DNA sequence: ACCAACTGTCATACA
DNA sequence: ACTGTATGACAGTTG
């Protein structure tokens, strides 16, 4: 294993060094370079995983009968043998089954060739799966720290040449012998296998990318990618860690990859980012010259690479400013007090793109992710009608307007023009707002402008009291984090009061917006109900009219029938009864009586007898 | 100047 | 008790 890592990394590092020496933009080149390698090795890894899974299935069946010691597989729900070293391997491998199966089933055309490759691999390296499993375990163990008994990943600050976070101690089978490694390399060179791998890579590119320990940048301790990979893996949990270079490139986008339920873990790990990483430590290495450029200009890579590549613009936030635990005052000053550095180093620097789905407007669940939004991101979301977050994008954008202004130029991806308009406006209106006067409105969106005014007031208040946090942080941090943040900094009473007021106002503002939104929705619903009720009323009236018509017709028919019956009645003398003198009445038992009308008056007075017909 | 709509804020109740 | 949310009411801003 180590040999393989060293072997691959040596080649890779040579290439990298060449690129470095040639002053090539490593941000792009490296990705392509590493990407291919990663794809290939990733495919191999997956093949090994699959093969190992098959082997493990056999072992399970055999050992099930033999071993009394059983263990419940968390993934499959079935009991599997628990050897000292294989048990964690199983649990580490099984999570990948789903992806593998999907990938295999999808490529029906090359299934045979791929299976052949697998078969060849299985026959050639019957024991190597464990090594591969260790790799996978590396990923899964970190991604599911709660589930795995393995020790946590290495401290991020600990940069060792060993790319693997400390998985369980390597067993003899986990290490690849040089011979096997050579065979592996030969296998990799097989055109057929490469074709299969390329097919697999296309699938995995869209879904997942796994970090390979023997990737060059990981291998080299000088590259700070690896810790970032670890970090990301920790944060993204099951999200299938991205390649280190990707993660490094869009550190800010990582949370967006993570499902909402992973935000908590992200949040838990966030401080480590700050404490263990200097932003320049890993960005400056790879983007010594590009950091500032990327932070101020559109990215050529955006849109040309994969979807995840589009998140590159989010890199500057992390590169320039830490999360809130990193000297907030510093970031505050940089973001607001220094107009020059405001563009790249604004508060939005601490924001990263996160799925807003994880946050509900009515709750503080913006939590980590919400305040990690950059305003430009929020604007993008606002301008993206098709996004799922469109419902809440307004509120978010309102929340983060101050950062929007401050960071207008920092991540000017989509609307540099508009943001450039906003920024000078902010500076001009700030003094004006103090006097209660507002200057010309530049923003098209009145809503945004107002929120800007409001939040800029709070910003100014916070600035006046030297509150070392951003308004967005104050408002959107969860209670625990907020309290923790408060406890970390010695704030006087005025500062505390202001911070809590800002938080209260910010939350209440959102609540008011929600309330009004609901109110409007209720009005719409009520109007709709009113319309439907009107329609119902019309329908019922029409039905009533129809029923009246029918009733009238039936009465007429009954009257004619009545007369017809009367015309057929005869007395003893054969004379017909006069309808004016007699009437027909039906008793409860069904019998019909001919009742003299004259006697009706009688009936009232004296109960006369009725003559049955 | 007036007005309507929008928005932020406060006070209060409630969970 | 604290925090967040909901909502009515009020005031400021804006077109």
Coordinates of C-alpha atoms (C1' of nucleotides) in Angstrom, one line a residue:
Chain A
X1 CA 0.0 0.0 0.0
X2 CA 2.6 2.4 1.0
X3 CA 4.7 1.3 -1.9
X4 CA 1.9 2.0 -4.2
X5 CA 1.4 5.3 -2.8
X6 CA 5.0 6.2 -3.1
X7 CA 5.3 4.8 -6.5
X8 CA 2.4 6.8 -7.9
X9 CA 3.1 9.9 -6.0
X10 CA 6.7 9.9 -7.3
X11 CA 5.5 10.1 -10.9
X12 CA 2.9 12.5 -10.1
X13 CA 5.1 14.7 -8.2
X14 CA 7.6 14.8 -11.0
X15 CA 4.9 16.0 -13.3
X16 CA 3.7 18.5 -10.8
X17 CA 7.1 19.9 -10.3
X18 CA 7.5 20.3 -14.0
X19 CA 4.3 22.2 -14.1
X20 CA 5.3 24.3 -11.2
X21 CA 8.6 25.1 -12.8
X22 CA 6.8 26.2 -15.9
X23 CA 4.6 28.6 -14.1
X24 CA 1.5 27.0 -15.3
X25 CA -1.7 27.8 -13.7
X26 CA -1.7 24.8 -11.4
X27 CA -5.2 25.4 -10.3
X28 CA -6.5 24.1 -13.6
X29 CA -3.8 21.9 -14.8
X30 CA -3.5 20.0 -11.6
X31 CA -7.1 19.3 -11.5
X32 CA -7.1 17.8 -14.9
X33 CA -4.0 15.9 -14.1
X34 CA -5.1 14.6 -10.8
X35 CA -8.5 14.1 -12.0
X36 CA -7.5 11.5 -14.5
X37 CA -5.3 9.7 -12.1
X38 CA -8.0 9.8 -9.5
X39 CA -10.5 8.5 -11.9
X40 CA -8.4 5.6 -12.9
X41 CA -7.4 4.7 -9.4
X42 CA -10.8 5.3 -8.2
X43 CA -12.1 2.8 -10.7
X44 CA -9.6 0.3 -9.6
X45 CA -10.6 1.0 -6.1
X46 CA -14.2 0.4 -6.8
X47 CA -13.4 -2.8 -8.7
X48 CA -11.5 -4.0 -5.7
X49 CA -14.3 -3.1 -3.5
X50 CA -16.7 -4.9 -5.6
X51 CA -14.6 -7.9 -5.7
X52 CA -14.0 -7.8 -2.0
X53 CA -17.6 -7.5 -1.4
X54 CA -18.2 -10.7 -3.4
X55 CA -15.5 -12.4 -1.4
X56 CA -16.8 -11.2 1.8
X57 CA -20.2 -12.5 0.9
X58 CA -18.7 -15.9 0.5
X59 CA -16.9 -15.5 3.7
X60 CA -20.0 -14.5 5.5
X61 CA -21.9 -17.5 4.4
X62 CA -19.1 -19.8 5.4
X63 CA -18.3 -18.2 8.6
X64 CA -21.9 -17.8 9.5
X65 CA -22.1 -21.5 9.9
X66 CA -18.8 -21.8 11.7
X67 CA -18.4 -18.8 13.8
X68 CA -20.6 -18.2 16.7
X69 CA -19.4 -14.7 17.0
X70 CA -21.5 -12.7 14.8
X71 CA -21.8 -9.1 14.0
X72 CA -24.7 -7.2 12.6
X73 CA -23.7 -5.4 9.5
X74 CA -24.9 -1.9 9.7
X75 CA -25.2 -1.5 6.0
X76 CA -26.9 -4.6 4.9
X77 CA -28.6 -5.5 8.2
X78 CA -27.3 -9.0 8.0
X79 CA -24.9 -10.7 10.4
X80 CA -21.4 -10.9 9.2
X81 CA -18.4 -12.6 10.8
X82 CA -16.3 -10.4 12.9
X83 CA -12.7 -11.1 12.4
X84 CA -10.4 -8.7 14.2
X85 CA -9.3 -6.9 11.1
X86 CA -12.0 -7.7 8.5
X87 CA -14.9 -6.5 10.5
X88 CA -14.2 -2.8 10.1
X89 CA -13.2 -3.5 6.5
X90 CA -16.6 -4.8 5.8
X91 CA -18.3 -2.0 7.3
X92 CA -16.1 0.3 5.3
X93 CA -16.7 -1.3 2.0
X94 CA -20.4 -1.9 2.2
X95 CA -21.4 1.7 1.9
X96 CA -20.0 1.7 -1.5
X97 CA -22.1 -1.1 -2.7
X98 CA -24.9 1.1 -3.8
X99 CA -22.8 3.2 -5.9
X100 CA -21.1 0.4 -7.5
X101 CA -24.2 -1.5 -8.3
X102 CA -25.7 1.5 -9.8
X103 CA -22.7 2.1 -11.9
X104 CA -22.5 -1.4 -13.0
X105 CA -26.1 -1.7 -13.9
X106 CA -26.0 1.5 -15.8
X107 CA -23.4 0.5 -18.2
X108 CA -24.9 -2.4 -19.9
X109 CA -22.8 -2.2 -23.0
X110 CA -19.5 -2.7 -21.3
X111 CA -20.7 -4.9 -18.6
X112 CA -19.0 -7.9 -20.0
X113 CA -15.7 -6.4 -20.5
X114 CA -15.8 -4.8 -17.1
X115 CA -16.8 -8.1 -15.5
X116 CA -13.9 -9.7 -17.2
X117 CA -11.7 -7.1 -15.7
X118 CA -13.1 -7.8 -12.4
X119 CA -12.7 -11.5 -12.9
X120 CA -9.1 -10.9 -13.9
X121 CA -8.6 -8.8 -10.9
X122 CA -10.2 -11.4 -8.6
X123 CA -8.1 -14.1 -10.0
X124 CA -4.9 -12.2 -9.9
X125 CA -5.2 -10.5 -6.5
X126 CA -7.4 -12.5 -4.3
X127 CA -6.2 -10.8 -1.2
X128 CA -5.8 -7.2 -2.2
X129 CA -9.3 -6.2 -1.4
X130 CA -8.3 -5.7 2.1
X131 CA -5.9 -3.1 1.0
X132 CA -8.5 -1.5 -1.0
X133 CA -10.8 -1.8 1.9
X134 CA -8.5 0.1 3.9
X135 CA -8.7 2.9 1.4
X136 CA -12.4 2.8 1.5
X137 CA -12.4 2.5 5.1
X138 CA -10.4 5.6 5.2
X139 CA -13.2 7.4 3.5
X140 CA -16.1 5.9 5.2
X141 CA -14.5 5.8 8.6
X142 CA -14.0 9.5 8.4
X143 CA -17.3 10.2 6.8
X144 CA -19.2 8.3 9.4
X145 CA -17.2 8.9 12.5
X146 CA -20.1 8.1 14.8
X147 CA -20.5 4.7 13.3
X148 CA -16.9 3.7 13.1
X149 CA -14.9 2.6 16.0
X150 CA -11.8 3.8 14.3
X151 CA -10.0 6.7 15.8
X152 CA -10.8 10.1 14.3
X153 CA -8.8 11.4 11.5
X154 CA -5.4 12.9 12.1
X155 CA -5.4 16.4 13.4
X156 CA -5.6 18.6 10.5
X157 CA -2.4 20.3 11.5
X158 CA -0.6 17.1 11.4
X159 CA 0.8 16.9 7.9
X160 CA 2.4 13.7 7.3
X161 CA 3.6 12.1 4.1
X162 CA 1.2 9.3 4.8
X163 CA -1.9 10.3 2.9
X164 CA -4.1 8.1 4.9
X165 CA -5.7 9.3 8.0
X166 CA -4.9 6.8 10.6
X167 CA -7.0 3.8 9.7
X168 CA -6.6 0.7 11.7
X169 CA -3.1 -0.6 11.8
X170 CA -2.4 -2.1 8.4
X171 CA -2.5 -5.8 8.3
X172 CA 0.0 -7.7 6.2
X173 CA -2.6 -8.2 3.6
X174 CA -3.3 -4.5 3.4
X175 CA 0.0 -3.7 2.0
X176 CA 0.6 -4.2 -1.6
X177 CA 3.8 -5.8 -2.5
X178 CA 5.9 -4.2 -5.2
X179 CA 5.2 -7.1 -7.5
X180 CA 1.5 -6.7 -7.1
X181 CA 1.9 -3.0 -7.6
X182 CA 3.7 -3.6 -10.8
X183 CA 0.9 -5.9 -12.0
X184 CA -1.6 -3.3 -11.0
X185 CA 0.2 -0.7 -13.1
X186 CA 0.2 -3.1 -16.0
X187 CA -3.4 -3.8 -15.6
X188 CA -4.1 -0.1 -15.6
X189 CA -2.4 0.1 -18.9
X190 CA -4.6 -2.4 -20.5
X191 CA -6.8 -0.7 -23.0
X192 CA -9.8 -2.7 -22.2
X193 CA -9.5 -2.0 -18.6
X194 CA -9.0 1.7 -19.3
X195 CA -12.1 1.7 -21.4
X196 CA -14.0 0.3 -18.6
X197 CA -12.5 2.7 -16.2
X198 CA -13.3 5.6 -18.4
X199 CA -16.9 4.4 -18.5
X200 CA -16.9 4.2 -14.8
X201 CA -15.3 7.5 -14.4
X202 CA -18.0 9.2 -16.3
X203 CA -20.5 7.8 -13.9
X204 CA -18.6 8.6 -10.9
X205 CA -17.8 12.0 -12.0
X206 CA -21.4 13.0 -11.8
X207 CA -22.0 11.3 -8.5
X208 CA -19.0 10.8 -6.4
X209 CA -15.3 11.2 -6.3
X210 CA -13.2 9.4 -3.9
X211 CA -10.0 10.6 -2.6
X212 CA -7.2 8.3 -3.3
X213 CA -4.4 8.1 -0.9
X214 CA -1.8 7.8 -3.5
X215 CA -2.7 10.9 -5.4
X216 CA 0.3 13.1 -5.8
X217 CA -0.7 16.1 -3.9
X218 CA -1.8 14.1 -1.1
X219 CA 1.4 12.4 -1.0
X220 CA 3.4 15.5 -0.7
X221 CA 3.3 17.0 2.8
X222 CA 4.0 20.3 1.3
X223 CA 0.6 20.3 -0.2
X224 CA -2.0 21.1 2.2
X225 CA -4.7 19.4 0.3
X226 CA -4.8 16.4 2.3
X227 CA -5.9 17.9 5.5
X228 CA -8.5 19.7 3.6
X229 CA -9.6 16.4 2.3
X230 CA -9.9 15.0 5.7
X231 CA -11.7 18.0 6.8
X232 CA -14.1 17.7 4.0
X233 CA -14.7 14.1 4.5
X234 CA -15.4 14.7 8.0
X235 CA -17.8 17.4 7.2
X236 CA -19.5 15.9 4.3
X237 CA -20.0 12.6 6.0
X238 CA -21.5 10.2 3.5
X239 CA -21.1 12.7 0.7
X240 CA -18.3 10.8 -0.8
X241 CA -15.3 13.0 -0.4
X242 CA -14.2 15.0 -3.3
X243 CA -10.7 14.8 -4.6
X244 CA -8.4 16.9 -2.5
X245 CA -7.7 19.3 -5.2
X246 CA -11.4 19.8 -5.8
X247 CA -12.0 20.4 -2.2
X248 CA -9.2 22.7 -2.0
X249 CA -10.5 24.6 -4.9
X250 CA -14.0 25.0 -3.7
X251 CA -13.7 24.8 -0.1
X252 CA -16.7 27.0 0.1
X253 CA -18.7 24.8 -2.0
X254 CA -18.2 21.8 0.1
X255 CA -21.1 22.4 2.3
X256 CA -23.3 22.6 -0.7
X257 CA -22.4 19.1 -1.5
X258 CA -23.2 17.9 1.9
X259 CA -26.8 17.0 2.6
X260 CA -28.5 19.1 5.1
X261 CA -28.2 16.6 7.9
X262 CA -24.5 16.9 7.6
X263 CA -24.4 20.5 8.4
X264 CA -24.2 19.8 12.0
X265 CA -21.1 17.9 11.5
X266 CA -19.8 20.5 9.4
X267 CA -20.5 22.9 12.1
X268 CA -18.8 20.8 14.6
X269 CA -15.7 20.7 12.4
X270 CA -15.8 24.2 11.4
X271 CA -13.6 25.5 14.2
X272 CA -11.0 23.0 13.2
X273 CA -10.7 24.7 9.9
X274 CA -9.8 27.8 11.5
X275 CA -7.5 26.5 14.1
X276 CA -5.7 24.1 12.0
X277 CA -5.6 25.9 8.7
X278 CA -4.4 29.2 7.8
X279 CA -6.2 30.2 4.7
X280 CA -3.0 30.9 3.0
X281 CA -1.5 27.7 4.2
X282 CA -3.3 25.7 1.6
X283 CA -4.5 28.2 -0.9
X284 CA -1.4 30.2 -1.0
X285 CA 0.6 27.1 -1.9
X286 CA -1.4 26.3 -4.9
X287 CA -2.7 29.7 -5.8
X288 CA 0.2 32.0 -4.9
X289 CA -0.8 34.4 -7.6
X290 CA -4.2 33.3 -8.4
X291 CA -5.9 33.9 -5.1
X292 CA -6.4 37.6 -5.5
X293 CA -7.2 37.2 -9.1
X294 CA -9.8 34.7 -8.5
X295 CA -11.3 36.7 -5.7
X296 CA -11.8 39.7 -7.9
X297 CA -12.6 38.4 -11.3
X298 CA -14.7 35.8 -13.0
X299 CA -13.2 32.4 -13.2
X300 CA -12.4 30.9 -16.5
X301 CA -12.9 27.5 -15.0
X302 CA -16.4 28.2 -14.1
X303 CA -18.8 26.6 -16.4
X304 CA -16.2 24.7 -18.3
X305 CA -15.6 22.1 -15.8
X306 CA -18.0 19.9 -13.9
X307 CA -20.8 21.2 -11.9
X308 CA -18.7 21.3 -8.8
X309 CA -16.2 23.4 -10.6
X310 CA -18.7 26.1 -10.8
X311 CA -18.2 26.6 -7.1
X312 CA -14.7 27.7 -7.5
X313 CA -15.6 31.3 -7.0
X314 CA -16.4 30.4 -3.5
X315 CA -12.8 29.7 -2.7
X316 CA -11.8 33.2 -1.9
X317 CA -14.0 33.3 1.2
X318 CA -12.1 30.6 2.8
X319 CA -8.8 31.8 1.5
X320 CA -9.1 35.2 2.9
X321 CA -11.2 34.9 6.0
X322 CA -11.8 32.2 8.4
X323 CA -15.0 31.3 10.0
X324 CA -16.2 33.2 13.0
X325 CA -13.7 31.7 15.3
X326 CA -10.9 33.2 13.3
X327 CA -10.3 36.6 14.7
X328 CA -13.7 37.9 13.9
X329 CA -12.5 41.4 14.5
X330 CA -10.0 41.0 11.9
X331 CA -12.5 39.9 9.4
X332 CA -14.8 42.5 10.5
X333 CA -12.4 45.2 10.0
X334 CA -11.3 43.9 6.7
X335 CA -14.8 43.5 5.5
X336 CA -16.1 46.8 6.6
X337 CA -13.6 49.3 7.6
X338 CA -11.1 48.8 4.8
X339 CA -12.8 49.9 1.6
X340 CA -9.9 48.6 -0.4
X341 CA -9.8 45.1 0.9
X342 CA -13.5 45.1 1.2
X343 CA -14.0 43.5 -2.0
X344 CA -12.1 40.3 -1.6
X345 CA -12.1 40.2 2.2
X346 CA -15.6 41.2 3.1
X347 CA -17.7 39.3 5.5
X348 CA -18.9 37.2 2.8
X349 CA -15.5 35.6 3.1
X350 CA -16.8 33.6 5.8
X351 CA -19.7 32.4 3.9
X352 CA -19.7 29.4 1.8
X353 CA -22.3 28.1 -0.5
X354 CA -24.6 25.8 1.3
X355 CA -27.9 24.3 0.5
X356 CA -30.6 26.5 1.9
X357 CA -32.8 23.6 2.1
X358 CA -31.2 22.8 5.3
X359 CA -32.5 25.9 6.7
X360 CA -36.0 26.9 7.4
X361 CA -36.7 30.6 7.5
X362 CA -38.7 30.2 10.6
X363 CA -36.0 28.6 12.5
X364 CA -32.5 29.3 13.5
X365 CA -31.5 26.3 11.4
X366 CA -29.8 28.6 9.0
X367 CA -27.4 27.5 11.5
X368 CA -24.0 27.1 10.1
X369 CA -25.1 26.9 6.6
X370 CA -27.2 29.9 6.5
X371 CA -24.7 32.4 7.8
X372 CA -22.2 30.8 5.6
X373 CA -24.0 32.1 2.6
X374 CA -22.2 34.6 0.7
X375 CA -24.3 37.4 -0.5
X376 CA -23.4 37.0 -4.0
X377 CA -24.5 33.4 -3.7
X378 CA -27.7 34.6 -2.3
X379 CA -28.1 37.0 -5.2
X380 CA -27.5 34.2 -7.5
X381 CA -30.2 32.2 -5.8
X382 CA -32.5 35.2 -6.0
X383 CA -31.8 35.4 -9.7
X384 CA -32.3 31.8 -10.2
X385 CA -36.0 31.3 -10.4
X386 CA -35.7 27.6 -10.9
X387 CA -33.8 27.0 -7.8
X388 CA -35.5 25.1 -5.1
X389 CA -34.6 27.8 -2.6
X390 CA -36.4 30.5 -4.4
X391 CA -39.0 30.6 -1.8
X392 CA -36.6 31.5 0.9
X393 CA -34.1 33.2 -1.1
X394 CA -35.7 36.5 -0.5
X395 CA -35.4 36.3 3.2
X396 CA -31.9 35.0 3.0
X397 CA -30.9 37.8 0.7
X398 CA -32.4 40.2 3.1
X399 CA -30.6 38.7 6.0
X400 CA -27.3 38.9 4.3
X401 CA -27.6 42.2 2.5
X402 CA -25.0 43.8 4.5
X403 CA -22.5 41.3 3.5
X404 CA -23.8 41.6 0.1
X405 CA -22.8 45.2 0.0
X406 CA -19.6 44.7 1.7
X407 CA -18.6 41.8 -0.4
X408 CA -20.2 43.0 -3.5
X409 CA -17.0 42.8 -5.3
X410 CA -15.4 40.0 -3.5
X411 CA -17.1 37.3 -5.4
X412 CA -18.3 39.1 -8.4
X413 CA -19.3 36.2 -10.4
X414 CA -22.6 36.8 -12.0
X415 CA -23.3 40.5 -11.7
X416 CA -20.2 42.6 -11.3
X417 CA -21.9 45.5 -12.8
X418 CA -24.7 45.5 -10.3
X419 CA -22.5 44.9 -7.4
X420 CA -20.2 47.7 -8.4
X421 CA -23.2 49.9 -8.4
X422 CA -24.2 48.9 -4.9
X423 CA -20.9 49.2 -3.3
X424 CA -20.3 52.9 -3.8
X425 CA -23.9 53.5 -2.9
X426 CA -23.4 51.9 0.4
X427 CA -20.5 54.1 1.3
X428 CA -22.4 57.2 0.2
X429 CA -25.5 56.4 2.0
X430 CA -24.0 55.4 5.2
X431 CA -23.4 59.0 6.4
X432 CA -26.7 60.0 4.9
X433 CA -28.5 57.4 6.8
X434 CA -27.2 58.7 10.0
X435 CA -29.0 61.9 9.3
X436 CA -32.1 60.0 8.4
X437 CA -31.7 60.9 4.7
X438 CA -31.2 58.6 1.9
X439 CA -29.7 59.3 -1.3
X440 CA -30.5 58.1 -4.8
X441 CA -31.6 54.5 -5.0
X442 CA -29.3 52.6 -7.2
X443 CA -30.6 49.2 -6.5
X444 CA -33.4 47.9 -8.6
X445 CA -34.8 45.9 -5.8
X446 CA -36.4 48.2 -3.3
X447 CA -36.7 45.3 -1.0
X448 CA -33.0 44.8 -1.0
X449 CA -32.3 48.4 -0.6
X450 CA -34.4 48.7 2.4
X451 CA -32.9 45.7 4.0
X452 CA -29.5 47.2 3.2
X453 CA -30.5 50.3 5.0
X454 CA -31.7 48.5 8.0
X455 CA -28.8 46.2 8.3
X456 CA -26.3 48.8 7.5
X457 CA -27.7 50.6 10.5
X458 CA -27.0 47.6 12.6
X459 CA -23.7 47.3 11.0
X460 CA -22.9 50.8 11.9
X461 CA -24.0 50.3 15.4
X462 CA -22.0 47.2 15.6
X463 CA -19.1 49.0 14.1
X464 CA -19.5 51.9 16.5
X465 CA -19.3 49.6 19.4
X466 CA -16.7 47.5 17.8
X467 CA -18.6 44.4 17.8
X468 CA -16.2 41.8 16.5
X469 CA -18.9 39.9 14.6
X470 CA -20.9 40.4 11.5
X471 CA -24.5 41.0 11.7
X472 CA -25.2 37.9 9.7
X473 CA -23.3 35.9 12.3
X474 CA -25.1 37.5 15.1
X475 CA -28.5 36.9 13.6
X476 CA -28.1 33.5 12.1
X477 CA -25.9 31.6 14.4
X478 CA -27.7 28.9 16.4
X479 CA -28.2 29.6 20.0
X480 CA -25.4 27.4 21.1
X481 CA -22.9 28.8 18.7
X482 CA -24.1 32.3 19.4
X483 CA -23.6 31.8 23.1
X484 CA -20.3 30.2 22.5
X485 CA -19.3 33.1 20.4
X486 CA -20.3 35.5 23.0
X487 CA -18.4 33.7 25.6
X488 CA -15.3 33.7 23.5
X489 CA -15.2 37.4 23.4
X490 CA -15.2 39.8 26.3
X491 CA -18.0 42.2 25.5
X492 CA -19.1 44.9 27.7
X493 CA -22.8 45.5 28.5
X494 CA -23.4 47.9 25.7
X495 CA -21.9 45.5 23.2
X496 CA -23.9 42.6 24.6
X497 CA -27.1 44.6 24.5
X498 CA -26.4 45.7 21.0
X499 CA -25.6 42.2 19.8
X500 CA -28.8 40.8 21.3
X501 CA -30.8 43.6 19.9
X502 CA -29.3 43.0 16.5
X503 CA -30.1 39.3 16.9
X504 CA -33.6 40.0 18.0
X505 CA -34.3 42.5 15.3
X506 CA -32.8 40.3 12.7
X507 CA -34.9 37.4 13.7
X508 CA -38.0 39.4 14.2
X509 CA -37.5 40.9 10.8
X510 CA -37.5 37.5 9.2
X511 CA -40.4 36.6 11.3
X512 CA -42.3 39.7 10.2
X513 CA -41.5 38.8 6.6
X514 CA -42.7 35.3 7.1
X515 CA -45.8 36.6 8.9
X516 CA -46.6 39.0 6.1
X517 CA -45.9 36.4 3.5
X518 CA -48.3 34.0 5.3
X519 CA -50.8 36.7 5.6
X520 CA -50.7 37.3 1.9
X521 CA -50.9 33.7 1.2
X522 CA -53.8 33.4 3.5
X523 CA -55.5 36.2 1.7
X524 CA -54.9 34.5 -1.6
X525 CA -56.3 31.3 -0.1
X526 CA -59.3 33.1 1.3
X527 CA -59.9 34.8 -2.0
X528 CA -59.7 31.4 -3.7
X529 CA -62.1 30.0 -1.2
X530 CA -64.4 32.9 -1.7
X531 CA -64.4 32.3 -5.4
X532 CA -65.0 28.7 -5.0
X533 CA -67.8 29.4 -2.6
X534 CA -69.3 31.8 -5.0
X535 CA -69.2 29.2 -7.7
X536 CA -70.7 26.7 -5.3
X537 CA -73.5 29.1 -4.5
X538 CA -74.2 29.7 -8.1
X539 CA -74.3 26.0 -8.7
X540 CA -76.7 25.4 -5.8
X541 CA -78.9 28.2 -7.0
X542 CA -79.0 26.7 -10.4
X543 CA -79.7 23.3 -8.9
X544 CA -82.5 24.8 -6.8
X545 CA -84.0 26.4 -9.8
X546 CA -83.9 23.2 -11.7
X547 CA -85.4 21.4 -8.8
X548 CA -88.2 23.9 -8.6
X549 CA -88.9 23.4 -12.3
X550 CA -89.0 19.7 -11.9
X551 CA -91.2 19.9 -8.9
X552 CA -93.7 22.1 -10.7
X553 CA -93.8 19.7 -13.6
X554 CA -94.4 16.8 -11.2
X555 CA -97.1 18.7 -9.5
X556 CA -98.8 19.3 -12.9
X557 CA -98.4 15.6 -13.7
X558 CA -99.9 14.7 -10.4
X559 CA -102.8 17.0 -10.9
X560 CA -103.6 15.6 -14.3
X561 CA -103.3 12.1 -12.9
X562 CA -105.5 13.0 -10.0
X563 CA -108.2 14.2 -12.4
X564 CA -107.8 11.2 -14.5
X565 CA -108.4 8.9 -11.6
X566 CA -111.4 10.9 -10.5
X567 CA -112.8 10.7 -13.9
X568 CA -112.7 7.0 -13.7
X569 CA -114.5 6.7 -10.4
X570 CA -118.2 5.9 -10.4
X571 CA -120.8 5.7 -7.6
X572 CA -123.4 3.0 -7.3
X573 CA -125.6 4.7 -9.8
X574 CA -122.8 5.0 -12.3
X575 CA -122.4 8.7 -11.8
X576 CA -118.9 10.2 -11.7
X577 CA -117.6 12.0 -8.7
X578 CA -116.9 15.6 -8.9
X579 CA -113.4 16.6 -7.9
X580 CA -114.9 19.6 -6.3
X581 CA -117.0 17.5 -4.0
X582 CA -114.6 14.7 -3.3
X583 CA -111.0 14.2 -2.8
X584 CA -108.7 11.2 -2.8
X585 CA -106.7 10.5 0.2
X586 CA -104.3 7.7 1.0
X587 CA -104.0 6.1 4.3
X588 CA -100.9 4.8 5.9
X589 CA -101.7 1.3 4.9
X590 CA -101.8 2.2 1.3
X591 CA -105.6 2.1 0.8
X592 CA -107.2 4.9 -1.0
X593 CA -110.2 6.7 0.4
X594 CA -112.6 8.9 -1.4
X595 CA -113.3 11.8 1.0
X596 CA -116.2 14.1 0.4
X597 CA -114.9 17.6 0.5
X598 CA -118.1 18.7 2.1
X599 CA -117.4 16.5 5.0
X600 CA -114.1 18.0 5.5
X601 CA -115.7 20.6 7.5
X602 CA -117.5 17.9 9.2
X603 CA -114.4 16.1 9.9
X604 CA -113.1 19.0 11.7
X605 CA -116.2 19.2 13.9
X606 CA -117.3 15.6 14.1
X607 CA -115.1 12.7 13.2
X608 CA -117.2 11.3 10.4
X609 CA -116.5 8.1 8.8
X610 CA -114.5 7.9 5.6
X611 CA -115.8 5.9 2.8
X612 CA -113.2 3.6 1.3
X613 CA -113.0 3.6 -2.4
Chain B
dA1 C1' -48.2 67.6 -0.1
dC2 C1' -50.7 63.5 0.0
dC3 C1' -51.2 58.6 -0.3
dA4 C1' -50.5 53.8 -0.6
dA5 C1' -47.4 50.1 -0.3
dC6 C1' -43.5 48.3 1.7
dT7 C1' -40.5 47.5 5.4
dG8 C1' -38.4 47.6 10.0
dT9 C1' -39.2 47.7 14.7
dC10 C1' -41.5 47.2 19.1
dA11 C1' -44.6 45.0 22.3
dT12 C1' -46.9 41.1 23.4
dA13 C1' -48.4 36.4 23.6
dC14 C1' -47.3 31.9 23.0
dA15 C1' -44.6 27.5 22.5
Chain C
dA1 C1' -35.9 31.6 32.5
dC2 C1' -34.5 31.9 28.0
dT3 C1' -35.1 31.7 23.2
dG4 C1' -37.6 31.8 19.0
dT5 C1' -41.8 32.7 16.6
dA6 C1' -46.1 35.0 15.4
dT7 C1' -48.7 39.0 15.0
dG8 C1' -50.8 43.5 15.6
dA9 C1' -49.5 48.2 15.7
dC10 C1' -46.8 52.0 14.7
dA11 C1' -43.4 54.7 12.1
dG12 C1' -40.2 55.6 8.4
dT13 C1' -39.2 55.3 3.5
dT14 C1' -40.3 55.4 -1.1
dG15 C1' -42.5 55.8 -5.5

